[in-house]
Coordinates of C-alpha atoms in Angstrom, one line a residue:
X22 CA -18.3 -2.2 10.4
X23 CA -20.1 -3.1 13.6
X24 CA -23.9 -2.5 13.6
X25 CA -24.9 1.0 14.6
X26 CA -27.6 -0.1 17.1
X27 CA -26.6 -2.4 20.0
X28 CA -30.3 -3.4 20.5
X29 CA -30.4 -4.5 16.8
X30 CA -27.2 -6.5 17.2
X31 CA -28.6 -8.5 20.1
X32 CA -31.9 -9.2 18.3
X33 CA -30.0 -10.5 15.2
X34 CA -27.5 -12.5 17.3
X35 CA -24.6 -10.3 16.2
X36 CA -22.1 -9.5 18.9
X37 CA -22.0 -6.4 21.0
X38 CA -18.8 -4.6 20.0
X39 CA -18.6 -2.6 23.1
X40 CA -15.7 -0.1 23.1
X41 CA -14.6 -1.4 19.7
X42 CA -17.6 0.4 18.1
X43 CA -15.9 3.8 18.5
X44 CA -12.2 2.6 18.6
X45 CA -10.2 4.4 16.0
X46 CA -7.7 1.6 15.9
X47 CA -10.4 -1.0 15.4
X48 CA -12.1 1.0 12.7
X49 CA -8.8 1.5 10.9
X50 CA -8.1 -2.2 11.2
X51 CA -11.5 -3.0 9.5
X52 CA -10.8 -0.4 6.8
X53 CA -7.4 -2.0 6.2
X54 CA -9.0 -5.4 5.9
X55 CA -11.4 -4.0 3.3
X56 CA -8.4 -2.5 1.5
X57 CA -6.4 -5.7 1.5
X58 CA -9.3 -7.8 0.3
X59 CA -9.9 -5.3 -2.5
X60 CA -6.2 -5.2 -3.3
X61 CA -6.1 -9.0 -3.6
X62 CA -9.0 -8.9 -6.0
X63 CA -7.6 -6.0 -8.1
X64 CA -4.1 -7.5 -8.4
X65 CA -5.1 -11.2 -8.7
X66 CA -2.9 -13.0 -11.2
X67 CA -0.1 -10.3 -11.2
X68 CA 2.0 -11.7 -8.4
X69 CA 2.2 -8.1 -7.0
X70 CA 1.8 -7.5 -3.3
X71 CA 1.3 -4.1 -1.6
X72 CA 5.1 -4.1 -0.7
X73 CA 6.1 -4.9 -4.3
X74 CA 3.8 -2.2 -5.7
X75 CA 5.2 0.3 -3.1
X76 CA 8.8 -0.5 -4.0
X77 CA 8.1 -0.3 -7.8
X78 CA 6.4 3.0 -7.5
X79 CA 9.2 4.5 -5.3
X80 CA 11.9 3.2 -7.7
X81 CA 10.0 4.4 -10.7
X82 CA 9.6 7.9 -9.2
X83 CA 13.1 8.1 -7.7
X84 CA 15.6 6.8 -10.3
X85 CA 18.8 5.7 -8.7
X86 CA 17.3 5.5 -5.2
X87 CA 19.6 3.6 -2.8
X88 CA 18.3 0.5 -1.1
X89 CA 18.7 2.1 2.4
X90 CA 16.6 5.1 1.3
X91 CA 14.0 2.8 -0.2
X92 CA 13.8 0.8 3.0
X93 CA 13.3 4.0 5.0
X94 CA 10.6 5.3 2.6
X95 CA 8.8 1.9 2.9
X96 CA 9.3 1.9 6.7
X97 CA 10.9 -1.6 6.6
X98 CA 14.2 -3.0 7.6
X99 CA 16.8 -3.1 4.8
X100 CA 17.3 -6.8 5.4
X101 CA 13.6 -7.4 4.6
X102 CA 14.0 -5.6 1.3
X103 CA 16.5 -8.1 -0.1
X104 CA 14.0 -10.8 -1.1
X105 CA 11.5 -8.3 -2.4
X106 CA 14.2 -6.7 -4.7
X107 CA 15.3 -10.1 -5.9
X108 CA 11.7 -10.8 -7.0
X109 CA 11.5 -7.5 -8.8
X110 CA 14.8 -8.2 -10.5
X111 CA 13.8 -11.7 -11.5
X112 CA 10.6 -10.2 -13.1
X113 CA 13.0 -7.9 -15.1
X114 CA 11.4 -4.8 -13.6
X115 CA 14.3 -3.5 -11.6
X116 CA 18.0 -3.2 -12.0
X117 CA 20.5 -2.9 -9.1
X118 CA 23.4 -0.9 -10.4
X119 CA 26.7 0.3 -9.0
X120 CA 26.5 3.6 -7.1
X121 CA 28.9 6.4 -6.5
X122 CA 31.3 4.0 -4.6
X123 CA 31.9 0.3 -4.5
X124 CA 29.7 -0.3 -1.5
X125 CA 26.8 1.8 -2.7
X126 CA 24.1 0.5 -5.0
X127 CA 21.4 2.3 -7.0
X128 CA 18.0 1.0 -8.1
X129 CA 16.5 1.8 -11.4
X130 CA 13.3 0.7 -13.2
X131 CA 13.7 -1.1 -16.5
X132 CA 11.5 -0.4 -19.6
X133 CA 9.6 -3.6 -18.7
X134 CA 9.2 -2.3 -15.2
X135 CA 7.9 1.0 -16.4
X136 CA 5.3 -0.8 -18.5
X137 CA 4.3 -2.9 -15.6
X138 CA 4.0 0.1 -13.3
X139 CA 1.7 1.8 -15.8
X140 CA -0.7 -1.1 -15.7
X141 CA -0.4 -1.5 -11.9
X142 CA -1.2 2.2 -11.4
X143 CA -4.4 1.7 -13.4
X144 CA -5.4 -1.2 -11.2
X145 CA -4.6 0.8 -8.0
X146 CA -6.7 3.7 -9.3
X147 CA -9.7 1.4 -9.8
X148 CA -9.1 -0.3 -6.4
X149 CA -9.0 3.1 -4.7
X150 CA -12.2 4.2 -6.5
X151 CA -13.9 1.0 -5.4
X152 CA -12.7 1.4 -1.8
X153 CA -14.0 5.0 -1.6
X154 CA -17.2 4.5 -3.6
X155 CA -19.4 5.3 -0.6
X156 CA -17.6 8.6 -0.1
X157 CA -18.2 11.8 -2.0
X158 CA -15.2 13.7 -3.3
X159 CA -15.1 16.0 -0.3
X160 CA -15.2 13.1 2.1
X161 CA -12.5 11.3 0.2
X162 CA -10.2 14.3 0.5
X163 CA -11.0 14.7 4.1
X164 CA -10.3 11.1 4.9
X165 CA -7.0 11.3 3.1
X166 CA -6.1 14.4 5.0
X167 CA -7.1 12.9 8.4
X168 CA -5.2 9.6 7.7
X169 CA -2.2 11.7 6.7
X170 CA -2.2 13.2 10.2
X171 CA -2.1 9.8 11.8
X172 CA 0.5 8.2 9.5
X173 CA 4.0 9.0 10.4
X174 CA 6.1 9.2 7.2
X175 CA 9.9 8.9 7.4

């Protein structure tokens, strides 16, 4: 986060952040950078990206979810989901099964996928704890509530 005192930032040759200092968008951007760096450390060696984790969790929690519903829940275009689902299938974590009609497909987690999700959830929990370590429990709940007001969920 930018230094709190503009006078200090000039003395230490740090830039003057101007309007960015109080810009919600900029602060959310910095928080997202911290989150993504932490995610990369927490999930190193797993081959799991935030999108793959999101898809796995949604498929695990919603057996038989249709690809179009998954894309909507993830706020991505269905065409962008194809490669991601192929990767999850290649890992043996997800099955694409026939749905109610010939054109409809349904996604299910495999037993291997369920085991993988359990380990990934533990990693995510540790990452969240690290990300929020400077917040007390009340602040953490408040931050989650405030971010929930900003985030538009499908």
